[in-house]
Every structure is written in C-alpha cells, then in structure tokens.
Amino acid sequence: MILYSVKKLARLAGVSVRTLHLYDRMGLLKPSVRTEARYRMYGEKELLRLQQILFYKELDFALQEILQILNDPDFDLLQALESHKSALKVREERIANLLVTVEKTIVNLKNGAMMNHEELYAGLPREKAEAYRKEAAEKWGPEVVENAEKELGKLSKAEIADLMEESRQLTERLAALSHENPQGKLVQTEIAKHYAIIRRFWGSTRLADRQAEAYAGLGQLYVDDQRYTLIDGQPNPEFAVFMRDAMRYFAEQNLN
C-alpha cells in the first residue's frame, strides 16, 4: 500500500499542510498511520475521503456539515459522486457566466471605468447576489453599503488596481505575523494599515466617525464567517482569531 506524507498529500491535493492538520484535529480526515515519530501518513482510503471533502467544499458545504455527511453510516461513495457530477454541471454553466463577467470587468478597468453593482454581480445566482447586499446592509446599514458602492465607483483604474494589490499584500503580511502577539507593535503597525484600507472600501475615509465599533465588529465577523479569512482558498480559523484580537485591540486603543 502506498502511503503519502502530509506534505506530499498537500501538494497532490492542492491544499496546505495547515489545512490537513486542521482536518485531523476536527476528525474530518485522520491519517491511516502515525509513525513512531508522530508523522502523519495517508493511504488510498484517506485520499478518496479528501476528494469528497474538497468536492463538498466546492459546493459550499461547511466543514461540520461535511463531517456529518461523511460519518453517516449510510454514506454511499458512488451515489455521492453521481450527485457531485450533477451539481458540478450546473456550476459549470454559472462559471461560464462568471467568466464573461470577469472579462467585462477587466475591459472596464483597463478603460478606467467602474461597472455598477448589478454588473459586478452578473453571473452569480440572483438570489446570492441579493443576499450578499442584504447581508452587508443588515450588518452595516443600507447607507454604508450604498456609500461604499458609490465611492468605489469613483475610483480610477489605477486606484482600484493599487487598492486591491495593497490589500492582497497586507493580508499576506498579516498571515505571516499570525504567530505574533496581536497586541504587539509589529502587528499593530500592520493593523493600522488594514484599518485604513477597510475605511477606503467602506467609502468612509472622510467621515468624522472613526467607526470603532464597526471595525471591531468586522474582526468578530472574521471568526464567525470563514469566507472572510480564506488563505489560499482554505479556511484558517487561527488567522481569523488573530485578526479579531488584533483589530479589537486597535479599536480600543486608537478609535474610541
């Protein structure tokens, strides 16, 4: 029987070693063997189970839901694969629409223009697009959402590109610092930059309200909703907790 180390399996499946460690702790994907040196080793059965995990994640199932499904005594692998096949065909059509939207967005940005929010959400299921805006409005208020869309719509091509790249690089730096003290100077310096970027996304840079409660609330949202702290497309609960603690401390020390 061929066995794979955690690093080899991570490379094979396109996930991070940290993700496999998380799945192990959850009981979602246990290694078939642990060596005397405590190294994790995975066999064919675990490879098939990981495939199912990734299929269900692609279909937007939460990890706890996937755990319940796979641990169900009546779970049938072939039946699950047939179900995945049908669901992925439906998603294939949606992806085709999303590719058109992405291409249109690229053309607009290259021309220095910003699409309206209806165009930005094109290709998403209408219910999901409306749910995103409704969810944001409920969390932050409809005025905040409308103002953010209005302010983002004013940005030039270069400003949008710079903002997105700055946000991406900052997330990478913060992820690299997630082992540090969230209240430490090094982390708080980067969190100050994060706060400034969030204010730009919210379109509230010029407002007198420093939005301490909203910013701290966003940190809690990172913990409550894994979509907001994905690293390489994978949930990272440790990073979410780190961001929540760092943002809450920043708000308490600098915004009140």
Short mmCIF file of C-alpha atoms in Angstrom, two decimals:
data_model
loop_
_atom_site.label_atom_id
_atom_site.label_comp_id
_atom_site.label_asym_id
_atom_site.label_seq_id
_atom_site.Cartn_x
_atom_site.Cartn_y
_atom_site.Cartn_z
CA MET A 1 0.00 0.00 0.00
CA ILE A 2 1.31 3.42 -0.99
CA LEU A 3 1.36 5.94 1.85
CA TYR A 4 1.67 9.69 1.49
CA SER A 5 3.20 12.07 3.99
CA VAL A 6 1.22 15.15 4.94
CA LYS A 7 3.45 17.31 2.72
CA LYS A 8 3.06 15.02 -0.30
CA LEU A 9 -0.70 14.79 0.17
CA ALA A 10 -0.94 18.58 0.50
CA ARG A 11 0.92 19.01 -2.80
CA LEU A 12 -1.11 16.30 -4.50
CA ALA A 13 -4.47 17.73 -3.46
CA GLY A 14 -3.55 21.41 -3.76
CA VAL A 15 -4.23 22.22 -0.12
CA SER A 16 -1.97 23.48 2.64
CA VAL A 17 -0.33 21.35 5.32
CA ARG A 18 -2.08 23.55 7.88
CA THR A 19 -5.44 22.61 6.35
CA LEU A 20 -4.68 18.89 6.69
CA HIS A 21 -3.67 19.44 10.30
CA LEU A 22 -7.00 21.22 10.88
CA TYR A 23 -8.93 18.34 9.28
CA ASP A 24 -7.07 15.91 11.55
CA ARG A 25 -7.96 17.89 14.69
CA MET A 26 -11.61 18.04 13.61
CA GLY A 27 -11.75 14.31 12.92
CA LEU A 28 -12.61 15.12 9.32
CA LEU A 29 -9.54 13.41 7.84
CA LYS A 30 -7.47 11.23 10.13
CA PRO A 31 -4.19 9.74 8.85
CA SER A 32 -4.20 5.97 8.38
CA VAL A 33 -0.85 5.66 10.17
CA ARG A 34 1.11 7.66 12.68
CA THR A 35 4.77 6.71 12.78
CA GLU A 36 6.75 6.41 15.99
CA ALA A 37 8.00 9.94 15.29
CA ARG A 38 4.31 11.05 15.12
CA TYR A 39 4.40 11.73 11.38
CA ARG A 40 1.03 11.54 9.64
CA MET A 41 0.75 9.08 6.72
CA TYR A 42 -2.25 8.76 4.41
CA GLY A 43 -3.42 5.84 2.26
CA GLU A 44 -5.88 5.36 -0.62
CA LYS A 45 -8.92 5.42 1.67
CA GLU A 46 -7.87 8.83 3.03
CA LEU A 47 -7.21 10.14 -0.49
CA LEU A 48 -10.77 9.25 -1.51
CA ARG A 49 -12.16 10.85 1.63
CA LEU A 50 -10.17 14.03 0.99
CA GLN A 51 -11.55 14.10 -2.54
CA GLN A 52 -15.07 14.04 -1.08
CA ILE A 53 -14.20 16.80 1.37
CA LEU A 54 -12.94 19.01 -1.46
CA PHE A 55 -15.99 18.25 -3.61
CA TYR A 56 -18.37 19.23 -0.81
CA LYS A 57 -16.32 22.36 -0.06
CA GLU A 58 -16.55 23.32 -3.73
CA LEU A 59 -20.32 23.04 -3.34
CA ASP A 60 -20.20 25.44 -0.35
CA PHE A 61 -20.82 22.94 2.44
CA ALA A 62 -19.42 23.94 5.84
CA LEU A 63 -16.78 21.68 7.34
CA GLN A 64 -19.05 20.50 10.15
CA GLU A 65 -21.73 19.57 7.61
CA ILE A 66 -19.16 17.61 5.59
CA LEU A 67 -18.07 15.78 8.74
CA GLN A 68 -21.65 14.72 9.46
CA ILE A 69 -22.22 13.59 5.86
CA LEU A 70 -19.05 11.51 5.60
CA ASN A 71 -19.53 9.93 9.03
CA ASP A 72 -23.10 8.91 8.24
CA PRO A 73 -23.23 5.07 8.24
CA ASP A 74 -25.46 5.25 5.13
CA PHE A 75 -22.98 7.34 3.14
CA ASP A 76 -22.51 5.87 -0.35
CA LEU A 77 -19.42 6.97 -2.27
CA LEU A 78 -20.74 6.17 -5.76
CA GLN A 79 -24.04 7.86 -5.08
CA ALA A 80 -22.18 10.91 -3.75
CA LEU A 81 -20.04 11.07 -6.91
CA GLU A 82 -23.15 10.98 -9.13
CA SER A 83 -24.62 13.81 -7.06
CA HIS A 84 -21.39 15.82 -7.36
CA LYS A 85 -21.41 15.27 -11.12
CA SER A 86 -24.91 16.74 -11.47
CA ALA A 87 -24.17 19.66 -9.19
CA LEU A 88 -20.90 20.47 -10.95
CA LYS A 89 -22.61 20.52 -14.34
CA VAL A 90 -24.95 23.19 -13.01
CA ARG A 91 -21.97 25.09 -11.61
CA GLU A 92 -20.18 24.79 -14.95
CA GLU A 93 -22.91 26.89 -16.55
CA ARG A 94 -22.63 29.50 -13.80
CA ILE A 95 -18.84 29.62 -14.18
CA ALA A 96 -19.25 30.28 -17.89
CA ASN A 97 -21.38 33.31 -17.00
CA LEU A 98 -18.88 34.42 -14.36
CA LEU A 99 -16.05 34.28 -16.90
CA VAL A 100 -18.00 36.68 -19.10
CA THR A 101 -18.44 39.00 -16.10
CA VAL A 102 -14.74 38.82 -15.24
CA GLU A 103 -13.75 39.62 -18.82
CA LYS A 104 -16.16 42.55 -18.87
CA THR A 105 -14.72 43.81 -15.57
CA ILE A 106 -11.16 43.60 -16.93
CA VAL A 107 -12.12 45.58 -20.03
CA ASN A 108 -13.86 48.23 -17.91
CA LEU A 109 -10.90 48.58 -15.55
CA LYS A 110 -8.45 48.85 -18.43
CA ASN A 111 -10.59 51.64 -19.80
CA GLY A 112 -10.58 53.42 -16.45
CA ALA A 113 -14.28 52.82 -15.76
CA MET A 114 -16.11 51.05 -12.96
CA MET A 115 -19.21 48.92 -13.56
CA ASN A 116 -22.32 49.41 -11.46
CA HIS A 117 -23.11 46.88 -8.77
CA GLU A 118 -25.65 45.00 -10.89
CA GLU A 119 -22.92 44.31 -13.47
CA LEU A 120 -20.40 43.38 -10.78
CA TYR A 121 -22.71 40.65 -9.53
CA ALA A 122 -23.61 39.34 -13.01
CA GLY A 123 -23.13 35.60 -13.31
CA LEU A 124 -23.85 34.98 -9.67
CA PRO A 125 -27.23 33.48 -8.89
CA ARG A 126 -29.58 36.43 -8.50
CA GLU A 127 -30.63 35.24 -5.06
CA LYS A 128 -26.99 35.01 -3.90
CA ALA A 129 -26.11 38.47 -5.25
CA GLU A 130 -29.10 39.99 -3.50
CA ALA A 131 -28.25 38.03 -0.36
CA TYR A 132 -24.71 39.48 -0.33
CA ARG A 133 -26.02 43.04 -0.48
CA LYS A 134 -28.78 42.34 2.03
CA GLU A 135 -26.31 40.71 4.42
CA ALA A 136 -23.98 43.70 4.19
CA ALA A 137 -26.86 46.12 4.68
CA GLU A 138 -28.05 44.26 7.77
CA LYS A 139 -24.57 44.25 9.29
CA TRP A 140 -23.52 47.80 8.46
CA GLY A 141 -26.71 49.58 7.36
CA PRO A 142 -28.00 50.31 3.84
CA GLU A 143 -26.42 53.78 3.83
CA VAL A 144 -22.97 52.27 4.37
CA VAL A 145 -23.44 49.81 1.51
CA GLU A 146 -24.75 52.45 -0.88
CA ASN A 147 -22.00 54.88 0.08
CA ALA A 148 -19.31 52.23 -0.36
CA GLU A 149 -20.59 51.32 -3.82
CA LYS A 150 -20.79 54.99 -4.75
CA GLU A 151 -17.26 55.76 -3.56
CA LEU A 152 -15.75 52.67 -5.19
CA GLY A 153 -17.48 53.65 -8.40
CA LYS A 154 -15.50 56.92 -8.40
CA LEU A 155 -12.11 55.18 -8.35
CA SER A 156 -9.94 55.19 -11.44
CA LYS A 157 -8.41 52.10 -12.98
CA ALA A 158 -5.06 52.76 -11.32
CA GLU A 159 -6.62 53.47 -7.92
CA ILE A 160 -8.63 50.23 -7.97
CA ALA A 161 -5.60 48.19 -9.01
CA ASP A 162 -3.45 49.78 -6.30
CA LEU A 163 -6.09 49.25 -3.61
CA MET A 164 -6.60 45.59 -4.47
CA GLU A 165 -2.87 44.89 -4.63
CA GLU A 166 -2.24 46.74 -1.37
CA SER A 167 -5.00 44.72 0.31
CA ARG A 168 -3.60 41.43 -1.01
CA GLN A 169 -0.06 42.17 0.13
CA LEU A 170 -1.25 43.33 3.54
CA THR A 171 -3.25 40.13 4.07
CA GLU A 172 -0.15 38.09 3.25
CA ARG A 173 1.96 40.08 5.72
CA LEU A 174 -0.63 39.70 8.47
CA ALA A 175 -0.94 35.98 7.82
CA ALA A 176 2.83 35.69 8.17
CA LEU A 177 2.61 37.52 11.51
CA SER A 178 -0.26 35.43 12.89
CA HIS A 179 2.09 33.68 15.34
CA GLU A 180 2.99 37.04 16.91
CA ASN A 181 1.28 38.83 19.80
CA PRO A 182 -1.78 40.55 18.23
CA GLN A 183 -1.26 43.50 20.61
CA GLY A 184 2.42 43.87 19.76
CA LYS A 185 3.82 46.89 17.94
CA LEU A 186 4.76 44.92 14.82
CA VAL A 187 1.25 43.58 14.34
CA GLN A 188 -0.50 46.80 15.33
CA THR A 189 1.51 48.75 12.73
CA GLU A 190 0.09 46.49 10.02
CA ILE A 191 -3.39 46.58 11.54
CA ALA A 192 -3.36 50.37 11.28
CA LYS A 193 -2.81 49.96 7.54
CA HIS A 194 -5.61 47.38 7.45
CA TYR A 195 -7.96 49.83 9.15
CA ALA A 196 -7.10 52.49 6.57
CA ILE A 197 -7.81 50.11 3.69
CA ILE A 198 -11.11 48.99 5.20
CA ARG A 199 -12.17 52.63 5.52
CA ARG A 200 -11.43 53.09 1.83
CA PHE A 201 -13.51 50.03 0.94
CA TRP A 202 -16.31 51.34 3.13
CA GLY A 203 -16.06 54.75 1.47
CA SER A 204 -15.81 56.37 4.90
CA THR A 205 -12.30 57.84 4.86
CA ARG A 206 -13.58 61.41 5.06
CA LEU A 207 -16.19 60.74 7.76
CA ALA A 208 -15.65 62.13 11.26
CA ASP A 209 -16.98 58.89 12.76
CA ARG A 210 -13.94 56.65 13.29
CA GLN A 211 -16.18 53.54 13.25
CA ALA A 212 -14.54 51.84 16.22
CA GLU A 213 -17.49 49.54 16.88
CA ALA A 214 -17.89 48.64 13.21
CA TYR A 215 -14.18 47.84 12.80
CA ALA A 216 -14.10 45.66 15.92
CA GLY A 217 -17.31 44.02 14.71
CA LEU A 218 -15.65 43.21 11.42
CA GLY A 219 -12.94 41.38 13.37
CA GLN A 220 -15.60 39.25 15.06
CA LEU A 221 -17.16 38.60 11.67
CA TYR A 222 -13.85 37.10 10.55
CA VAL A 223 -14.28 34.46 13.25
CA ASP A 224 -17.99 33.89 12.66
CA ASP A 225 -17.81 33.63 8.86
CA GLN A 226 -14.89 31.71 7.33
CA ARG A 227 -15.38 33.36 3.93
CA TYR A 228 -13.62 36.48 5.19
CA THR A 229 -10.30 34.89 6.15
CA LEU A 230 -9.62 32.30 3.50
CA ILE A 231 -5.91 31.69 2.89
CA ASP A 232 -5.16 30.08 -0.48
CA GLY A 233 -8.86 29.33 -0.73
CA GLN A 234 -8.90 27.44 2.56
CA PRO A 235 -10.49 28.40 5.88
CA ASN A 236 -8.00 29.47 8.53
CA PRO A 237 -9.69 29.76 11.93
CA GLU A 238 -6.43 30.53 13.74
CA PHE A 239 -5.80 33.52 11.47
CA ALA A 240 -9.40 34.66 12.00
CA VAL A 241 -8.96 34.69 15.79
CA PHE A 242 -5.64 36.51 15.43
CA MET A 243 -7.25 39.21 13.26
CA ARG A 244 -10.22 39.60 15.63
CA ASP A 245 -7.96 40.10 18.64
CA ALA A 246 -5.63 42.50 16.81
CA MET A 247 -8.50 44.57 15.37
CA ARG A 248 -10.37 44.76 18.67
CA TYR A 249 -7.23 45.93 20.46
CA PHE A 250 -6.56 48.53 17.76
CA ALA A 251 -10.12 49.85 18.02
CA GLU A 252 -9.96 50.05 21.82
CA GLN A 253 -6.59 51.81 21.85
CA ASN A 254 -6.93 54.16 18.89
CA LEU A 255 -10.52 54.70 17.81
CA ASN A 256 -12.54 55.32 20.98
#
